[in-house]
Amino acid sequence: MFTNQRSEDFLWLRTRMRRPKLLFRIAWSIWFFVFQSPASGIEEQDFALRGFGTLGAACFSTGKWDFLRDERPDGPGRSKHCDSKLDSNFGLQFDGAFGESLTLTFQAVGYHGADDRFTPELTLAHLRWIPSTRTTIRVGRMQNPMFFASEYRNVLYVQPWVRPPTELYNLATAYSTDGAAFSTSLPLKDWRLDLEMGVGKSQFNVVLSGSQEIGAVKSDFAYLGALLERDHWALKAGLLNGRVTYAPSALNLLGLQLVSLGLHELAEDFVFDHKRAMLLGLGIKYETDLWLFQGEYAYRLIDAFNRKQQGAYLLAGRRFGNWMIYGILAGAWSGTRDLLHRLPSGSESDASLQAAIAGVESTVNAAIEDRISLSAGIARPLGSLAILKFQVDYVRPRNRPEDALPSGILTTLNLDFIF
């Protein structure tokens, strides 16, 4: 029922768009048109309502910092030794088919968001038109297919780990768009090449590093994705290019402070106003009935103080009957602290300059997520609708200032299910 494919039979992703009233009006209008209007030739089996979710608990050994994923405001560690909110979610998806070439999809997911709530969000709402066996056009709310787990990132049931490696997937918290996409499938000797290109906009909330302030990230971009498959092999590449706006008050105040001191070039690094952004993703996978080997690499560039970010992981897994045992080596590194080498030197008596420099150092250091992790996990299906997963991660922060954060051990037990 649930496979690692790019069809929308069950595409379970989360988007971070914060316009629920407008979206639910659109959804209700389409629903009314479809189900209240006469429709000949539409059978009951053309419609399906399905669900998924995760019940989990994670404990982090250090009380010095929180383990975070995506835009969540907190996690296990300093805030709370054990946390049930890190991976837990619940989602419903409706799919409707109208003839052989037109489908309609709605999805809503409740998860721990930046506002520290589990408020459900409309995460999919699009029409898909299939004019030919090799071509698909989608319009509405959907996903951009940058990584292997991007198109079902919230559906942990179909993934081999307890969660996607944060070292890489945290670089792309905005992985859904409101826009249009065109995809086509082409034969290439013994391979099949799937190409997808699209344009869109996204808006989601994040918590500013080092504070509890929630800010909205807005972006508009275009992307191109490619998937090359043959037998047990899959090669994936994606390129996204666009503009990002992010203006929390703390960054705005720091930027204004730097401008008042005549540090205009430095101030530009702290003004997220329509800044150029680029994301490159590469991946390779080899999977058989017994073995799974998978690796991905991502490079993110933003014209701001956190301009260069990179992440990668390697996974190796082996199946023993119903059991799956795996290990993951992951890392994240950046050039964020390079900006500190460009800070001006000033007299200790210049209180304004010293305060500005301290603000820059604090903001830059809080944004550093460089680390390396080593993980080991085991998964076992419980019937056909649930999987129990246990994973232990050793996480070591890197490239930190002198008061370096300590390493920690994260222990996670998740029950992933579908219905």
XYZ file of C-alpha atoms in Angstrom:
419
model
C 0.000 0.000 0.000
C 2.785 2.382 0.879
C 5.803 2.357 -1.377
C 8.810 4.527 -2.004
C 7.458 5.998 -5.231
C 6.588 9.465 -6.452
C 2.914 8.880 -7.120
C 0.400 10.832 -5.068
C -1.585 7.731 -4.053
C -0.369 8.566 -0.577
C 1.923 11.592 -0.608
C 2.120 12.546 3.042
C 4.106 15.673 3.563
C 3.844 18.699 5.747
C 3.923 22.232 4.486
C 4.266 25.189 6.812
C 1.838 27.559 5.157
C -0.036 29.748 7.609
C -3.157 30.700 5.612
C -5.669 28.094 6.827
C -8.812 30.211 6.420
C -8.214 30.875 2.736
C -7.157 27.288 2.069
C -10.155 25.777 3.820
C -12.461 28.074 1.833
C -10.868 26.780 -1.363
C -11.082 23.184 -0.131
C -14.743 23.601 0.836
C -15.575 25.150 -2.552
C -13.992 22.270 -4.419
C -15.650 19.743 -2.097
C -19.074 21.331 -2.610
C -18.614 21.432 -6.374
C -17.517 17.811 -6.538
C -19.954 16.190 -4.133
C -23.028 18.411 -4.434
C -23.011 18.716 -8.204
C -24.306 15.900 -10.441
C -21.404 13.751 -11.544
C -22.064 10.859 -13.834
C -19.551 8.063 -14.163
C -17.950 8.609 -10.737
C -17.887 5.479 -8.606
C -17.552 5.174 -4.844
C -14.290 3.254 -5.205
C -12.734 6.294 -6.884
C -12.468 7.962 -3.468
C -10.355 7.042 -0.461
C -9.826 8.450 3.020
C -6.734 7.172 4.788
C -4.593 8.120 7.744
C -1.181 7.810 9.314
C 0.655 8.802 12.443
C 3.503 8.304 14.878
C 3.446 7.880 18.640
C 6.930 8.363 20.001
C 9.148 9.293 22.908
C 12.737 10.535 22.861
C 15.191 11.129 25.715
C 18.415 13.157 25.456
C 21.229 12.584 27.930
C 22.497 16.171 28.136
C 20.657 18.996 29.847
C 22.753 21.686 28.148
C 20.866 21.904 24.845
C 17.759 20.618 23.073
C 17.761 18.183 20.182
C 15.669 19.858 17.470
C 14.239 18.826 14.120
C 12.836 21.168 11.483
C 11.289 24.340 12.955
C 10.219 22.902 16.333
C 10.819 25.348 19.212
C 12.183 22.775 21.678
C 12.944 19.121 22.128
C 14.397 16.580 24.538
C 17.412 17.790 26.494
C 17.531 21.118 28.284
C 13.775 21.807 28.078
C 12.787 18.322 29.199
C 14.862 15.171 29.555
C 12.262 13.075 27.697
C 9.854 14.444 25.107
C 6.928 12.813 23.309
C 6.509 15.664 20.819
C 9.656 15.288 18.718
C 8.251 12.830 16.156
C 4.616 12.343 17.151
C 2.012 13.362 14.575
C -1.357 12.421 13.119
C -2.609 12.933 9.581
C -5.572 12.268 7.291
C -5.602 12.250 3.512
C -8.440 12.211 1.005
C -7.862 11.154 -2.624
C -10.449 11.339 -5.340
C -10.228 10.187 -8.959
C -12.376 11.670 -11.717
C -11.926 9.507 -14.727
C -8.465 8.270 -15.655
C -6.656 11.592 -15.938
C -7.794 13.852 -13.084
C -7.263 13.393 -9.325
C -7.874 15.577 -6.295
C -5.902 15.338 -3.038
C -6.390 16.898 0.398
C -4.257 16.216 3.455
C -4.193 17.621 6.991
C -1.518 16.924 9.595
C -1.205 17.756 13.263
C 2.371 17.932 14.583
C 4.515 19.902 17.012
C 5.078 23.189 15.207
C 6.912 26.427 15.872
C 3.946 27.718 17.907
C 4.387 24.745 20.307
C 0.979 23.355 19.355
C -0.397 20.390 17.449
C -2.841 22.501 15.414
C -3.732 20.592 12.202
C -2.604 22.199 8.977
C -3.800 21.706 5.437
C -0.641 20.193 4.011
C -1.831 19.018 0.586
C -4.533 20.540 -1.606
C -3.956 20.067 -5.307
C -5.348 18.854 -8.591
C -3.331 16.443 -10.694
C -3.891 16.106 -14.417
C -2.329 13.212 -16.348
C -2.588 14.087 -20.051
C -0.466 11.074 -21.036
C 1.127 8.018 -19.468
C 4.438 9.878 -19.134
C 3.311 13.385 -18.203
C 1.759 14.877 -15.059
C 0.746 18.450 -14.240
C -0.119 19.496 -10.688
C -1.586 22.772 -9.417
C -2.114 23.740 -5.785
C -0.358 22.792 -2.568
C 2.250 20.089 -3.027
C 5.860 19.158 -2.303
C 9.148 19.949 -3.944
C 11.042 16.674 -4.421
C 14.522 17.644 -3.233
C 15.428 14.548 -1.200
C 14.548 10.846 -1.060
C 12.108 11.285 1.848
C 10.793 14.709 0.798
C 7.506 13.532 -0.672
C 6.490 11.551 2.422
C 8.618 13.262 5.023
C 5.971 13.142 7.731
C 4.963 9.545 7.033
C 7.597 7.806 9.114
C 5.896 4.449 8.521
C 7.422 4.213 5.019
C 10.892 5.355 6.101
C 13.706 3.099 7.382
C 14.699 5.305 10.341
C 12.894 6.911 13.269
C 13.220 10.309 11.538
C 15.107 11.735 8.532
C 18.694 12.690 9.512
C 18.399 16.234 10.818
C 21.928 17.121 9.705
C 20.652 17.180 6.127
C 16.872 17.527 6.279
C 16.984 20.531 8.625
C 18.477 22.457 5.700
C 15.140 22.282 3.887
C 12.352 22.928 6.378
C 10.389 24.591 3.533
C 9.699 21.571 1.386
C 6.156 22.370 0.245
C 4.896 24.959 -2.194
C 1.766 26.619 -3.461
C 2.282 26.642 -7.182
C 2.488 24.445 -10.250
C 4.697 21.532 -11.284
C 5.289 19.585 -14.475
C 6.803 16.102 -14.465
C 7.632 13.599 -17.142
C 9.094 10.095 -17.321
C 11.552 9.115 -20.042
C 13.217 5.794 -20.916
C 17.019 5.995 -21.001
C 18.436 2.681 -22.195
C 17.965 0.355 -19.193
C 17.118 3.259 -16.883
C 14.001 5.333 -16.273
C 14.469 9.087 -15.900
C 11.836 11.115 -14.022
C 12.128 14.882 -14.398
C 10.127 17.458 -12.457
C 10.174 21.228 -12.615
C 8.028 23.697 -10.773
C 7.516 27.173 -9.380
C 5.897 28.186 -6.143
C 5.752 30.174 -2.950
C 5.935 29.062 0.659
C 5.506 30.570 4.099
C 6.230 28.900 7.415
C 7.112 29.859 10.976
C 10.420 29.252 12.727
C 11.831 30.106 16.125
C 14.802 32.476 15.972
C 17.985 30.719 17.130
C 18.851 31.606 20.690
C 15.412 33.072 21.494
C 11.732 32.186 21.712
C 10.672 34.688 19.049
C 8.640 33.211 16.198
C 9.250 34.654 12.760
C 7.695 33.947 9.368
C 9.921 32.777 6.524
C 8.575 33.653 3.081
C 10.087 32.393 -0.132
C 9.401 32.170 -3.827
C 11.437 29.851 -5.981
C 11.751 27.535 -8.930
C 13.161 24.028 -8.777
C 14.253 21.147 -10.961
C 14.434 17.550 -9.785
C 15.652 14.364 -11.461
C 15.369 10.702 -10.444
C 17.201 7.992 -12.356
C 16.195 4.388 -11.545
C 17.138 0.884 -12.683
C 16.618 -2.412 -10.883
C 17.962 -1.893 -7.350
C 19.546 1.507 -8.022
C 18.233 5.057 -7.676
C 20.123 8.306 -8.295
C 18.550 11.616 -7.315
C 19.414 15.292 -7.845
C 17.568 18.528 -7.149
C 18.293 22.228 -7.563
C 16.193 25.004 -6.022
C 16.777 28.714 -6.573
C 14.796 31.661 -5.276
C 14.431 34.489 -2.774
C 13.861 34.391 0.997
C 12.483 36.981 3.398
C 12.801 36.554 7.164
C 12.424 39.548 9.453
C 12.142 38.816 13.199
C 12.458 41.923 15.368
C 15.735 40.781 16.969
C 17.498 40.598 13.597
C 15.963 43.873 12.459
C 17.186 45.670 15.582
C 20.688 44.244 15.155
C 20.743 45.344 11.527
C 19.625 48.880 12.437
C 22.247 49.023 15.175
C 24.997 48.096 12.711
C 23.746 50.683 10.203
C 23.812 53.409 12.873
C 27.483 52.565 13.473
C 28.278 52.872 9.779
C 28.786 49.103 9.336
C 26.546 48.890 6.272
C 28.233 45.884 4.665
C 28.000 43.872 7.873
C 24.404 44.995 8.395
C 23.445 43.473 5.041
C 24.169 40.029 6.467
C 21.440 40.494 9.083
C 18.705 41.853 6.829
C 16.721 38.946 5.378
C 14.817 40.927 2.775
C 14.327 39.073 -0.496
C 17.743 37.456 -0.181
C 18.979 35.058 -2.844
C 18.843 31.397 -1.774
C 19.983 28.193 -3.432
C 19.697 24.554 -2.391
C 21.419 21.638 -4.103
C 20.646 18.020 -3.235
C 22.284 14.782 -4.404
C 21.427 11.199 -3.443
C 22.148 7.562 -4.216
C 20.332 4.409 -3.105
C 20.820 0.669 -3.534
C 18.081 -1.584 -2.152
C 17.352 -5.317 -2.340
C 15.187 -7.645 -0.288
C 18.034 -7.950 2.233
C 20.176 -4.824 1.947
C 19.676 -1.073 1.949
C 22.450 1.429 1.282
C 21.564 5.091 0.978
C 23.377 8.418 1.070
C 22.544 12.064 0.446
C 24.348 15.395 0.358
C 22.923 18.939 0.432
C 24.452 22.392 0.045
C 22.498 25.537 0.968
C 23.586 29.081 0.163
C 21.798 32.202 1.431
C 23.052 35.780 1.058
C 23.002 36.304 4.833
C 25.068 35.627 7.948
C 24.312 31.893 7.823
C 25.155 31.732 4.138
C 26.896 28.383 3.710
C 25.405 25.219 5.178
C 26.114 21.613 4.199
C 24.810 18.255 5.368
C 25.258 14.593 4.455
C 24.582 11.085 5.702
C 25.291 7.451 4.874
C 22.907 4.647 5.852
C 23.483 0.887 5.771
C 20.764 -1.587 6.685
C 20.219 -5.357 6.685
C 16.930 -7.253 6.942
C 16.664 -10.425 9.004
C 13.194 -11.754 8.348
C 10.816 -9.156 9.772
C 13.612 -7.278 11.515
C 15.594 -4.391 10.017
C 18.909 -3.387 11.594
C 20.638 -0.233 10.369
C 23.346 2.293 11.100
C 23.706 5.953 10.057
C 26.708 8.287 9.946
C 25.673 11.919 9.467
C 27.291 15.325 9.616
C 26.468 19.020 9.249
C 28.993 21.800 8.741
C 28.954 25.435 7.694
C 30.915 28.606 7.080
C 28.758 30.593 9.489
C 31.545 31.497 11.899
C 33.703 32.853 9.049
C 31.750 36.090 9.423
C 33.205 36.598 12.897
C 36.659 37.037 11.354
C 35.372 40.143 9.562
C 34.205 41.909 12.697
C 35.814 45.324 13.277
C 38.000 45.925 16.293
C 37.042 48.819 18.478
C 37.969 50.513 21.694
C 36.575 48.999 24.852
C 35.264 52.467 25.673
C 33.020 52.388 22.601
C 30.068 50.761 24.321
C 27.762 50.889 21.273
C 30.261 49.116 19.051
C 31.025 46.510 21.677
C 27.321 45.826 22.183
C 26.805 45.434 18.436
C 29.765 43.065 18.121
C 28.443 41.026 21.063
C 25.053 40.841 19.359
C 26.618 39.622 16.113
C 28.663 36.969 17.921
C 25.648 35.771 19.905
C 23.422 35.538 16.809
C 26.053 33.745 14.737
C 26.979 31.263 17.465
C 23.309 30.474 18.173
C 22.748 29.654 14.493
C 25.586 27.130 14.283
C 24.247 23.585 13.983
C 27.505 21.908 12.963
C 27.733 18.409 14.354
C 28.421 14.774 13.645
C 26.230 11.870 14.706
C 26.449 8.107 14.740
C 23.176 6.169 14.947
C 22.109 2.548 15.332
C 18.531 1.367 15.046
C 16.194 -1.578 14.721
C 12.693 -1.797 13.256
C 10.045 -4.520 13.303
C 6.566 -4.549 11.719
C 3.617 -5.276 14.016
C 1.231 -6.777 11.513
C 0.688 -4.884 8.262
C -0.360 -1.511 9.684
C 2.297 -0.624 12.276
C 6.071 -0.643 12.743
C 7.959 -0.364 16.032
C 11.322 1.422 15.760
C 14.104 1.948 18.287
C 17.140 4.140 17.595
C 20.127 5.409 19.579
C 22.060 8.472 18.347
C 25.406 9.737 19.586
C 25.442 13.461 18.726
C 28.583 15.586 18.956
C 28.414 19.360 18.258
C 31.312 20.815 16.258
C 32.767 24.205 15.339
C 31.462 25.814 18.506
C 33.068 28.644 20.502
C 35.135 27.953 23.623
C 32.053 27.167 25.712
C 31.368 24.192 23.444
C 28.162 22.244 23.928
C 28.640 18.711 25.264
C 27.933 15.582 23.293
C 24.749 13.685 24.033
C 22.988 10.387 23.485
C 19.463 10.495 22.074
C 17.270 7.428 22.612
C 14.024 7.137 20.630
C 11.151 4.638 20.602
C 8.467 5.233 17.940
C 5.341 3.418 16.833
C 4.507 4.333 13.234
C 1.082 3.336 11.913
C -1.305 3.658 8.999
C -5.011 2.988 8.641
